[in-house]
Coordinates of C-alpha atoms and ligand atoms in Angstrom, one line a residue:
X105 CA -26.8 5.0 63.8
X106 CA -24.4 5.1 66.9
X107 CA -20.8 4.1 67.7
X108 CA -21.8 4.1 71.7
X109 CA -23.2 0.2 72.5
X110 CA -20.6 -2.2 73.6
X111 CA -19.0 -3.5 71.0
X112 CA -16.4 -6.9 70.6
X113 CA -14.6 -6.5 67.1
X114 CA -13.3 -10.3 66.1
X115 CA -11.1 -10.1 63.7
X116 CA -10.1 -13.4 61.5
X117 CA -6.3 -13.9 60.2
X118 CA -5.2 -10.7 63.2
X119 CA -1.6 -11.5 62.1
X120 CA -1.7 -10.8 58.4
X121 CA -0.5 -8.0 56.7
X122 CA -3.8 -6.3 56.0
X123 CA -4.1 -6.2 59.9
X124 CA -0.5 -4.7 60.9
X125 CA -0.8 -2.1 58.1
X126 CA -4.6 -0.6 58.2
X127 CA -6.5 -2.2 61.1
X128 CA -3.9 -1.7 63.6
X129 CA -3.2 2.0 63.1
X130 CA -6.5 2.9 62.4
X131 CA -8.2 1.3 65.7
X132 CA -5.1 3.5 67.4
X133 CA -6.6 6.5 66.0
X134 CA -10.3 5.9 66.6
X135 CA -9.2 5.2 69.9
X136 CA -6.7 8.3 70.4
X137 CA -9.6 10.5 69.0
X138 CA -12.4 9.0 71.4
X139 CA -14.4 7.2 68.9
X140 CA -14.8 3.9 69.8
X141 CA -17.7 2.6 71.8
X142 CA -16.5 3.0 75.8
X143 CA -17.0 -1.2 75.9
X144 CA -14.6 -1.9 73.7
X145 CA -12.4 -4.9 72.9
X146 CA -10.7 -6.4 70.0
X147 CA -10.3 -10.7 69.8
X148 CA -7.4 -11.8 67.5
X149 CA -8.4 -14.9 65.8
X150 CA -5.8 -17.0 64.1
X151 CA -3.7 -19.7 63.6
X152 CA -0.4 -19.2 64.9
X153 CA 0.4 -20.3 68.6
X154 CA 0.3 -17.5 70.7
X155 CA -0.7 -16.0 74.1
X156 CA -2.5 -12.6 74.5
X157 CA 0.6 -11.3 75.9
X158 CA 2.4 -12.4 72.6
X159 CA 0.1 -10.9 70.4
X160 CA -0.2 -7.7 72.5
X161 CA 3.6 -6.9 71.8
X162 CA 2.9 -8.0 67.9
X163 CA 0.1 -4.8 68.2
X164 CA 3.0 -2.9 69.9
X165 CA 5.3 -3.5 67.2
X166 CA 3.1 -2.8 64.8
X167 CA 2.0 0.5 66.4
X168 CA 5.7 1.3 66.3
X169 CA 6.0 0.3 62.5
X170 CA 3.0 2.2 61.3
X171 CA 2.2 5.1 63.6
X172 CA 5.4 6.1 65.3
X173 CA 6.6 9.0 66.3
X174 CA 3.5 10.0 67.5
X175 CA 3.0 6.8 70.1
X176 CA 2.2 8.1 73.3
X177 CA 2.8 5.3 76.4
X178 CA -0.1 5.2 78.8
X179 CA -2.4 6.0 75.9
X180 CA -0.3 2.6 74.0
X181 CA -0.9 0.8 77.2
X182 CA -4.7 1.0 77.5
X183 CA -4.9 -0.1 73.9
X184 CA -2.9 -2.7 74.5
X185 CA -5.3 -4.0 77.0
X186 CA -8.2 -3.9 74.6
X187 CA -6.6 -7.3 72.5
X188 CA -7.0 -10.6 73.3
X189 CA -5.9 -14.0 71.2
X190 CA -8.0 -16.7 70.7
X191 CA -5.6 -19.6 69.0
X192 CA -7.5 -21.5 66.3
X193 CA -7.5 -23.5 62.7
X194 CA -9.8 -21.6 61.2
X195 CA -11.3 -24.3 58.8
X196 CA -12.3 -26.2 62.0
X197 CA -16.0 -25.7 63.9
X198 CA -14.5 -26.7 66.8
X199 CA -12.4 -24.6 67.5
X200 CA -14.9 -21.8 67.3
X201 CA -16.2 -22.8 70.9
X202 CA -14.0 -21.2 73.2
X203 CA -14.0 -18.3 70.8
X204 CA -17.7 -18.6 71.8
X205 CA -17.2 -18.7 75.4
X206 CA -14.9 -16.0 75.2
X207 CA -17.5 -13.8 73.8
X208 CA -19.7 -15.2 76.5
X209 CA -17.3 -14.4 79.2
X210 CA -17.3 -10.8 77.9
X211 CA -20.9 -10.3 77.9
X212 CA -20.9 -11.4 81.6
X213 CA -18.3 -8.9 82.6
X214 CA -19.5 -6.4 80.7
X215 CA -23.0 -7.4 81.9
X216 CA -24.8 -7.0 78.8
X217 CA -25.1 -8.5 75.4
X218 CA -22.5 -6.8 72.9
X219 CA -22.4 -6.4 69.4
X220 CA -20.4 -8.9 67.8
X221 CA -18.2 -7.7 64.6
X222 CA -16.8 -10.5 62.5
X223 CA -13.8 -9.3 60.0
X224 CA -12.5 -11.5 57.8
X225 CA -9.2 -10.3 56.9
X226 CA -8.4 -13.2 55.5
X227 CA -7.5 -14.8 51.7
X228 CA -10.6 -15.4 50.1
X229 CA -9.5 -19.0 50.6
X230 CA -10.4 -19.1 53.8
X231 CA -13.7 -17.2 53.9
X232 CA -15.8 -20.7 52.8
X233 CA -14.5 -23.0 55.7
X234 CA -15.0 -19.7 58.2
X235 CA -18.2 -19.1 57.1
X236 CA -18.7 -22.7 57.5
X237 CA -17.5 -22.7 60.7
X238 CA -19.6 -19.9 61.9
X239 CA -22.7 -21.1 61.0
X240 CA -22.2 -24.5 62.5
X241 CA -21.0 -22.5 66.3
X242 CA -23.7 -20.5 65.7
X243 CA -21.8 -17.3 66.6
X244 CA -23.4 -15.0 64.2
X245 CA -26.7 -15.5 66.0
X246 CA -27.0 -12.3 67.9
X247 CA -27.9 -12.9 72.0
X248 CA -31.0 -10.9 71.6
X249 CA -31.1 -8.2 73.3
X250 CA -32.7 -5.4 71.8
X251 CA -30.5 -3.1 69.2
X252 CA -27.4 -5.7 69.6
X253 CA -26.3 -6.9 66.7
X254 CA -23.6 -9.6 64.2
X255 CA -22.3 -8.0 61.4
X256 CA -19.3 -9.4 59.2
X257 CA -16.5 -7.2 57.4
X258 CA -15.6 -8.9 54.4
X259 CA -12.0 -8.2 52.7
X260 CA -11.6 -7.8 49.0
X261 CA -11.2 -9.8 46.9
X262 CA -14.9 -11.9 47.0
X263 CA -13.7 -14.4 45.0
X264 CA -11.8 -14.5 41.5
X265 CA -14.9 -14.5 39.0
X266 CA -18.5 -13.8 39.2
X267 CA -18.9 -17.4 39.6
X268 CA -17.0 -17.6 42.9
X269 CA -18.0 -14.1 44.1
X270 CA -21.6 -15.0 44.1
X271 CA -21.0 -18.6 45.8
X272 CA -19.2 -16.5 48.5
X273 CA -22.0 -14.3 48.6
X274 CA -24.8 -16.9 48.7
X275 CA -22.8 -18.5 51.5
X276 CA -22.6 -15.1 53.3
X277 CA -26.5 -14.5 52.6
X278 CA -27.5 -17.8 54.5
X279 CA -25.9 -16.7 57.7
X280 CA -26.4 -12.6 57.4
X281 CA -28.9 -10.6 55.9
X282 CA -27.5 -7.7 53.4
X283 CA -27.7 -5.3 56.4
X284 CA -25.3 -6.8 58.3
X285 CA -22.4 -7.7 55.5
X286 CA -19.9 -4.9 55.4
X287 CA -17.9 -5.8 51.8
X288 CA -14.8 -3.3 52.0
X289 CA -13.8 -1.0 49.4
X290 CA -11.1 1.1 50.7
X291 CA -11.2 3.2 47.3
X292 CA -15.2 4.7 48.5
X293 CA -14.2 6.1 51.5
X294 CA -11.1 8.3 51.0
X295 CA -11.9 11.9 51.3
X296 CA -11.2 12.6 47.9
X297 CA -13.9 10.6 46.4
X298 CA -16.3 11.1 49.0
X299 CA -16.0 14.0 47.7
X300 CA -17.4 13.5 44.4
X301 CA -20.5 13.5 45.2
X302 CA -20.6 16.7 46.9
X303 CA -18.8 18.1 44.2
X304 CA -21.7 16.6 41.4
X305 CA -24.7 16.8 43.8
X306 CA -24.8 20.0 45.7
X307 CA -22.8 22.3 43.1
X308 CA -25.4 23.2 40.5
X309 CA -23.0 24.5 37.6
X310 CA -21.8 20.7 37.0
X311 CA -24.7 18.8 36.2
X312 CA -25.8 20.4 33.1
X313 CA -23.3 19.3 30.9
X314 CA -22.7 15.6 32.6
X315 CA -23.8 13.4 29.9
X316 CA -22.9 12.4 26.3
X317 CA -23.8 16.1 25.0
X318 CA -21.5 18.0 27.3
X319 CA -18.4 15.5 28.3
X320 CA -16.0 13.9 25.1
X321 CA -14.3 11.4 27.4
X322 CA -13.6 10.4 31.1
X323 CA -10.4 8.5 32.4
X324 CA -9.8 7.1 35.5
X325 CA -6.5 6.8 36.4
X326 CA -4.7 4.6 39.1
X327 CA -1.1 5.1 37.8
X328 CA 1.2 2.8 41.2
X329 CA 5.1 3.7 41.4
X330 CA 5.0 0.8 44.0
X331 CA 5.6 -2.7 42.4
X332 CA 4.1 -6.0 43.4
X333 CA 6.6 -5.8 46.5
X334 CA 6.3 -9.3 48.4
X335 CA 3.1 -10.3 47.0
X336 CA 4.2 -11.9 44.3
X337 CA 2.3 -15.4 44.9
X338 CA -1.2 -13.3 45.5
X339 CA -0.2 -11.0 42.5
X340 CA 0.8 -13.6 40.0
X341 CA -2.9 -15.0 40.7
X342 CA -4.7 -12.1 40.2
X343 CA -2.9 -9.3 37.8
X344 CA -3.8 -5.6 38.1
X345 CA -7.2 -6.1 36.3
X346 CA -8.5 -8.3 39.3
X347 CA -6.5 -6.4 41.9
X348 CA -7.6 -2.7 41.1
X349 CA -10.0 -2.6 38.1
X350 CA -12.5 -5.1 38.9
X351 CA -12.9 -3.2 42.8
X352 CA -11.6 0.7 42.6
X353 CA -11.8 1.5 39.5
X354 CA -15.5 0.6 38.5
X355 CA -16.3 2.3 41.8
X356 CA -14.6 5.2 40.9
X357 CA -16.9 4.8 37.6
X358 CA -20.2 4.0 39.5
X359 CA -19.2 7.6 41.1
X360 CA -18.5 9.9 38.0
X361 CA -21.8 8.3 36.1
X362 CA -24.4 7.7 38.7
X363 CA -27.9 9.6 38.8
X364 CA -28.4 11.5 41.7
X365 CA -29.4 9.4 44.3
X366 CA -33.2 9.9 45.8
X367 CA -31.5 11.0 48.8
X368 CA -28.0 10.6 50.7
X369 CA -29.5 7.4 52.6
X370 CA -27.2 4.6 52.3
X371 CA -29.4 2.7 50.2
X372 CA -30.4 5.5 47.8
X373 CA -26.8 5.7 47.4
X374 CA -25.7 2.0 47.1
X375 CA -28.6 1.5 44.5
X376 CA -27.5 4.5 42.5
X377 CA -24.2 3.3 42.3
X378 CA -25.5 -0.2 41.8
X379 CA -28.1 0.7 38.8
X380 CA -24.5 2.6 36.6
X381 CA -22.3 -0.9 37.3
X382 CA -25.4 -3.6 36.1
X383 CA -25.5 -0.5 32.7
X384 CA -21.6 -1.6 31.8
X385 CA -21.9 -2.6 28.8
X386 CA -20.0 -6.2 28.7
X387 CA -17.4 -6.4 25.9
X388 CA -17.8 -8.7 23.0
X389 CA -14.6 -10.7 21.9
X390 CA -14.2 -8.4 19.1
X391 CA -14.4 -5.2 21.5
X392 CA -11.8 -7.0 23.8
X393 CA -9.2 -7.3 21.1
X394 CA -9.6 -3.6 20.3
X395 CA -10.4 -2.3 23.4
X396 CA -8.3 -3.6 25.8
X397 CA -4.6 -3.4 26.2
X398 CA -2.3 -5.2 29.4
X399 CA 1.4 -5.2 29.7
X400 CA 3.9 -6.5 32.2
X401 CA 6.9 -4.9 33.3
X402 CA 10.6 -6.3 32.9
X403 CA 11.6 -8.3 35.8
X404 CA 8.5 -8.3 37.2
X405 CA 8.7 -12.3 36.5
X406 CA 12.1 -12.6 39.1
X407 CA 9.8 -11.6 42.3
X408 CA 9.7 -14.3 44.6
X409 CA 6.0 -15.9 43.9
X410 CA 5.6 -15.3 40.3
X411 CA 5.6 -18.1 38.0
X412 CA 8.9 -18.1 35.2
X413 CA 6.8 -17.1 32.3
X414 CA 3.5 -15.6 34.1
X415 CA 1.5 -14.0 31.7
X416 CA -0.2 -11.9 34.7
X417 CA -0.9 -8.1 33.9
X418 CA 0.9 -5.7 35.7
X419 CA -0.7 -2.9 34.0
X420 CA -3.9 -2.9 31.8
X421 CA -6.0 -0.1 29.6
X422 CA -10.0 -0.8 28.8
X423 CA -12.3 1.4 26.8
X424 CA -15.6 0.6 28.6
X425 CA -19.2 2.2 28.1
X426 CA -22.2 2.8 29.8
X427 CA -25.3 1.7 28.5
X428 CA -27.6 4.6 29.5
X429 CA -29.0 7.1 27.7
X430 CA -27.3 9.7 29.7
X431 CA -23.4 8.2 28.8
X432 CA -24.4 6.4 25.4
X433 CA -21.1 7.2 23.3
X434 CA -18.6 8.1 25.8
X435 CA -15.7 6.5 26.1
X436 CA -14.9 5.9 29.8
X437 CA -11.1 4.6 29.6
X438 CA -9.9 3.1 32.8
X439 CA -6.0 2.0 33.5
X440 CA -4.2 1.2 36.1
X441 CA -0.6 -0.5 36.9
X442 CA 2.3 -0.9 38.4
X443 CA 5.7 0.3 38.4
X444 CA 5.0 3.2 36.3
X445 CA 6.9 6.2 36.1
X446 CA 4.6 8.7 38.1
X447 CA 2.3 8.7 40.7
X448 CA -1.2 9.7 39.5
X449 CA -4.6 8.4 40.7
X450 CA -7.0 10.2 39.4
X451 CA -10.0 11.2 37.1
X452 CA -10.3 13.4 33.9
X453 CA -13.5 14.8 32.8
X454 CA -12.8 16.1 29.5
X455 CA -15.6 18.6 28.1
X456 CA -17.1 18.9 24.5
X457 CA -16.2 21.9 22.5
X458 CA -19.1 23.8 21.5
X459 CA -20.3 23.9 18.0
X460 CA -19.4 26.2 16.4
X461 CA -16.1 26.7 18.5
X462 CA -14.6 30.3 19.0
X463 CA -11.1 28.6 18.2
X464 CA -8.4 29.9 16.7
X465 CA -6.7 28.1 14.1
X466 CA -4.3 26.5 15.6
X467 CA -6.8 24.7 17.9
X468 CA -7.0 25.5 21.5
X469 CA -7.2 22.7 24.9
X470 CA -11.0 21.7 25.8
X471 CA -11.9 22.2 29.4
X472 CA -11.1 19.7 31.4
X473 CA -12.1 19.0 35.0
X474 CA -9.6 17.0 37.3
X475 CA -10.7 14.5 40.1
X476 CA -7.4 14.0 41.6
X477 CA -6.4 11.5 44.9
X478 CA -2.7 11.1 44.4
X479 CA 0.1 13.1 44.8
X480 CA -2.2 15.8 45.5
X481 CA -5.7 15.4 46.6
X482 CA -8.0 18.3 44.2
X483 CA -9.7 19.3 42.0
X484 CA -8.4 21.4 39.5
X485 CA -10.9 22.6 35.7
X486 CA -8.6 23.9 33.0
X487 CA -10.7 26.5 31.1
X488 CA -9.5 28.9 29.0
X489 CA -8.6 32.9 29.1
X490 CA -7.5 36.0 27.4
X491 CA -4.1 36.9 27.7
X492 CA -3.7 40.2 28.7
X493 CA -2.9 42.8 26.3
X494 CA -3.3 43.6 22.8
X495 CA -4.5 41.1 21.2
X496 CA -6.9 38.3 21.8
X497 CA -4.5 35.6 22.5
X498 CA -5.5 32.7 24.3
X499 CA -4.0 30.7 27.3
X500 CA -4.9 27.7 29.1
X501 CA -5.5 28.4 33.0
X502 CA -6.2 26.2 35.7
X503 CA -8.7 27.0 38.8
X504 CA -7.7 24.9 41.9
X505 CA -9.3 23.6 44.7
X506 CA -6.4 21.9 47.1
X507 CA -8.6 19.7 49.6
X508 CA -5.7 19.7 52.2
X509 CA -2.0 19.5 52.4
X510 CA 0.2 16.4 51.5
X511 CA 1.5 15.7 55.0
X512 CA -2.0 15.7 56.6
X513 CA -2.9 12.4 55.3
X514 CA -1.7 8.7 56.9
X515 CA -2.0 6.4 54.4
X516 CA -4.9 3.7 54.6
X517 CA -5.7 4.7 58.4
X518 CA -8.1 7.5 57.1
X519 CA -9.9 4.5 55.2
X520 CA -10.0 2.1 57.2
X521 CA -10.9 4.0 60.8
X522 CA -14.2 5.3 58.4
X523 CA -14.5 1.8 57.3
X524 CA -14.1 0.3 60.6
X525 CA -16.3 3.5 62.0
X526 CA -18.8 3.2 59.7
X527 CA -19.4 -1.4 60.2
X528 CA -19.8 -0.1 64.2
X529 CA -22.4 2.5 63.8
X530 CA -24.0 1.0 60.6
X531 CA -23.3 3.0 58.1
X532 CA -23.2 0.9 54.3
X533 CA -22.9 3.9 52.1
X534 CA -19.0 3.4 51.5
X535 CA -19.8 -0.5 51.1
X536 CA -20.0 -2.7 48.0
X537 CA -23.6 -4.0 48.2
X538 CA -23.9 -7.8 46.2
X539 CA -25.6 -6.1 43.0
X540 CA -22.4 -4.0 42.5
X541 CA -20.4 -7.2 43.5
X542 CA -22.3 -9.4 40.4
X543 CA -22.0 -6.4 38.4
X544 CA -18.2 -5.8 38.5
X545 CA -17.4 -9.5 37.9
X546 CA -19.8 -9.4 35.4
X547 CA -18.4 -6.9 33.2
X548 CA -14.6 -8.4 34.1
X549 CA -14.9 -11.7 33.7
X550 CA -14.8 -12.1 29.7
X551 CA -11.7 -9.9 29.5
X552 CA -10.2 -12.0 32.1
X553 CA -11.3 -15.2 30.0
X554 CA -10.1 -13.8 26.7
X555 CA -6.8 -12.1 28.2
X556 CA -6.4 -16.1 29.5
X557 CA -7.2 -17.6 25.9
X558 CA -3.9 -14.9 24.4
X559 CA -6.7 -13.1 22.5
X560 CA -4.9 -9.7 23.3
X561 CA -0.9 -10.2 23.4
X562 CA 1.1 -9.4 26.8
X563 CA 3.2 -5.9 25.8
X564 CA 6.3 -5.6 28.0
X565 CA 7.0 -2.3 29.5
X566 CA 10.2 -1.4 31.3
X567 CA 9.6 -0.7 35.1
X568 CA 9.3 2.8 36.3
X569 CA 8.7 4.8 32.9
X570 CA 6.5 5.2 31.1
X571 CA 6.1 3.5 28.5
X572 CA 3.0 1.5 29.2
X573 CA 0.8 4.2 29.3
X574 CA 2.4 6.5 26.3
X575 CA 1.5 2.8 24.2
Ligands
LIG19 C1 -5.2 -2.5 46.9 C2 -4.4 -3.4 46.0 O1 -6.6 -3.0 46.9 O2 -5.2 -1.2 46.5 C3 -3.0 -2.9 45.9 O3 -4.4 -4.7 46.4 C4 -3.0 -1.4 45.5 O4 -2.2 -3.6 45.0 C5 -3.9 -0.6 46.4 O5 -1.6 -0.9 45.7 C6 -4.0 0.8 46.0 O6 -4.7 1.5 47.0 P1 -4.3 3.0 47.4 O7 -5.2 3.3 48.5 O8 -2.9 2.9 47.9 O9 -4.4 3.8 46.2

């Protein structure tokens, strides 16, 4: 793997908010931090009508927006000059040729055949007639040389069920082979939870009791205090199910319950990941109705967007279980919303009391072992310990382990420089491979299909308590 061959990153829909927010500020800080190939350059691909120039002060203001007060002005300057604008209508093949000659004006400079990165930061919408379009240009065909290379970063979400993620992903497959699609999940590659599998793998006093004999329960946790803000048309079509659970939350999952992987290749890792998702045990309609619970908050239906009397999910609570011997009979309860009164992404392991249980009578707290992302990134086990003194009274005490401080972390530029890092030097480990992609829809789709048919009422909840989860 290496970041050093020259390398044009072309990125589809440069003027969408995916772009100003993550890609923007995270290319600043790969480049600030020297970690982008020397032959660099970034194309901006997209509809609206614009010179370079134009879309260079866009990156300015968006640099200003997102990463300000650290912006330094010669630095700002050179990576200014890295962008370039290609004006096109995406759903038309012909306006993929002077993108292509573009490219080919590049490699001439540059004498040498670059690697060509595709990103499709685009709504899913779009990715058919782009895909369309780059197969009939031909663009994705590398020039040859030896070690250069297409890839494509694909944007969640691939598609809205498991029937339109796979005809996304058959479409991808005819014009890429699996090595070279990059399918984004932001959620694998924050620190915190590429931390889990240090913390399961290379700690020996955890693995024992991971299974159905040692752990009661695990929930995964993805609690927003952010609303739908100016999404509201996206939202409305989606709901928190599709947004969060169907993508971050089974990952988080795949994480907690894998088998060790063979080894920390990428592949080892995918497939381990891969083999816990296809072991979800797919609801039946019975299971749904007592299994599942969604709820919308109060004025979440004014939002500019969202239909009068949407019955989309702004929060939602599933009891799902994994069909492997290691996890058979452990509840893994997933929810997620927004609008809720306090911040808290995270995971709780909750342990098994032993049999028979040194208790006193009044019961005391199990151990618990706490995967947190948000407010704080740690981990934190509650065991239990003597008081001191006379007696043998018992209190619940927490060991911490704070993986850094608050301020340190940017939000989304961490991900997406390691995404972004990891697409250049061809790393898949943080990427969704397609049997995780069928998997995930697979398990979703028949809540999404019996949530659609009213088989499990919409609760109402009011914004910024909470009441959703305490339901
Ligand atoms: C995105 C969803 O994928 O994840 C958003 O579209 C959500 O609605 C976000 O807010 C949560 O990600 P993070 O990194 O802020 O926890």
């Amino acid at each position: 793997m290496q970041t050093s061959r020259p390398t044009i990153l072309v990125i589809f829909g440069a003027t969408g908010d995916v772009v100003a927010r993550k890609v923007i500020p995270s290319l600043y800080h790969l480049f600030r931090s020297n970690q982008l190939p020397a032959m660099f350059c970034v194309i901006g691909f997209s509809r609206r009508e614009q010179t370079t120039d134009v879309f260079r002060t866009y990156v300015r203001e968006m640099l200003e927006k997102h990463v300000s007060p650290s912006l330094e002005a010669t630095q700002v300057q050179t990576f200014l000059n890295l962008f370039s604008y290609t004006r096109a209508e995406l759903d038309r093949p012909e306006d993929y040729t002077p993108l292509g000659e573009k490219l080919g004006f590049i490699d001439g400079e540059w004498k040498t055949c670059a690697n060509k990165l595709f990103y499709l930061a685009v709504p899913p919408s779009l990715y058919n007639p782009i895909l369309n379009s780059l197969s009939v240009s031909r663009l994705t065909e590398s020039c040859g040389e030896e070690g250069s290379w297409t890839r494509v970063l694909v944007e969640k979400p691939i598609g809205t069920n498991q029937a339109t993620a796979e005809a996304i992903d058959e479409q991808l497959a005819q014009l890429f082979k699996e090595e070279q699609i990059y399918r984004i999940e932001h959620y694998l590659a924050k620190e915190m939870v590429r931390n889990i599998l240090a913390f399961r793998f290379r700690n020996d006093i955890f693995e024992p009791v991971w299974n159905a004999q040692g752990i009661e329960s695990v929930q995964i946790h993805l609690h927003e205090t952010l609303g739908v803000e100016k999404r509201g048309a996206f939202y409305d079509s989606v709901g928190t199910l599709r947004d969060v659970g169907q993508n971050h939350l089974l990952q988080l999952l795949a994480l907690i319950a894998m088998e060790k992987p063979s080894s920390l290749d990428p592949d080892a890792v995918r497939d381990a990941r891969a083999d816990v998702l296809t072991h979800l045990k797919p609801l039946s309609p019975i299971e749904i109705a007592s299994n599942t619970y969604r709820a919308q908050y109060n004025g979440y239906q004014e939002i500019v967007g969202v239909g009068p009397n949407s019955q989309t999910e702004t929060y939602f609570r599933i009891e799902a279980e994994i069909d492997m011997p290691r996890w058979r009979g452990v509840p893994f309860i997933l929810d997620a919303g927004k609008r809720i009164g306090n911040l808290k992404k995270q995971i709780i392991i909750t342990l098994k009391h032993p049999a028979p249980c040194l208790c006193p009578t009044d019961g005391h707290s199990k151990n618990r072992i706490l995967i947190s992302m948000q407010p704080d990134e740690a981990i934190k086990i509650e065991f239990v310990a003597k008081k001191p003194g006379a007696t043998m009274e018992m209190e619940s005490r927490t060991l911490d382990f704070l993986l850094r401080p608050k301020d340190s972390i940017a939000q989304y530029v961490e991900e997406y420089a390691q995404v972004l890092l990891d697409a250049v030097r061809g790393d898949q480990t943080l990427f969704v491979n397609t049997t995780e992609l069928k998997a995930m829809w697979r398990f979703i789709d028949p809540i999404v299909e019996a949530w659609s048919q009213g088989s499990v009422p919409l609760n109402m909840y009011e914004p910024d308590t909470n009441e959703s989860i305490e339901s």
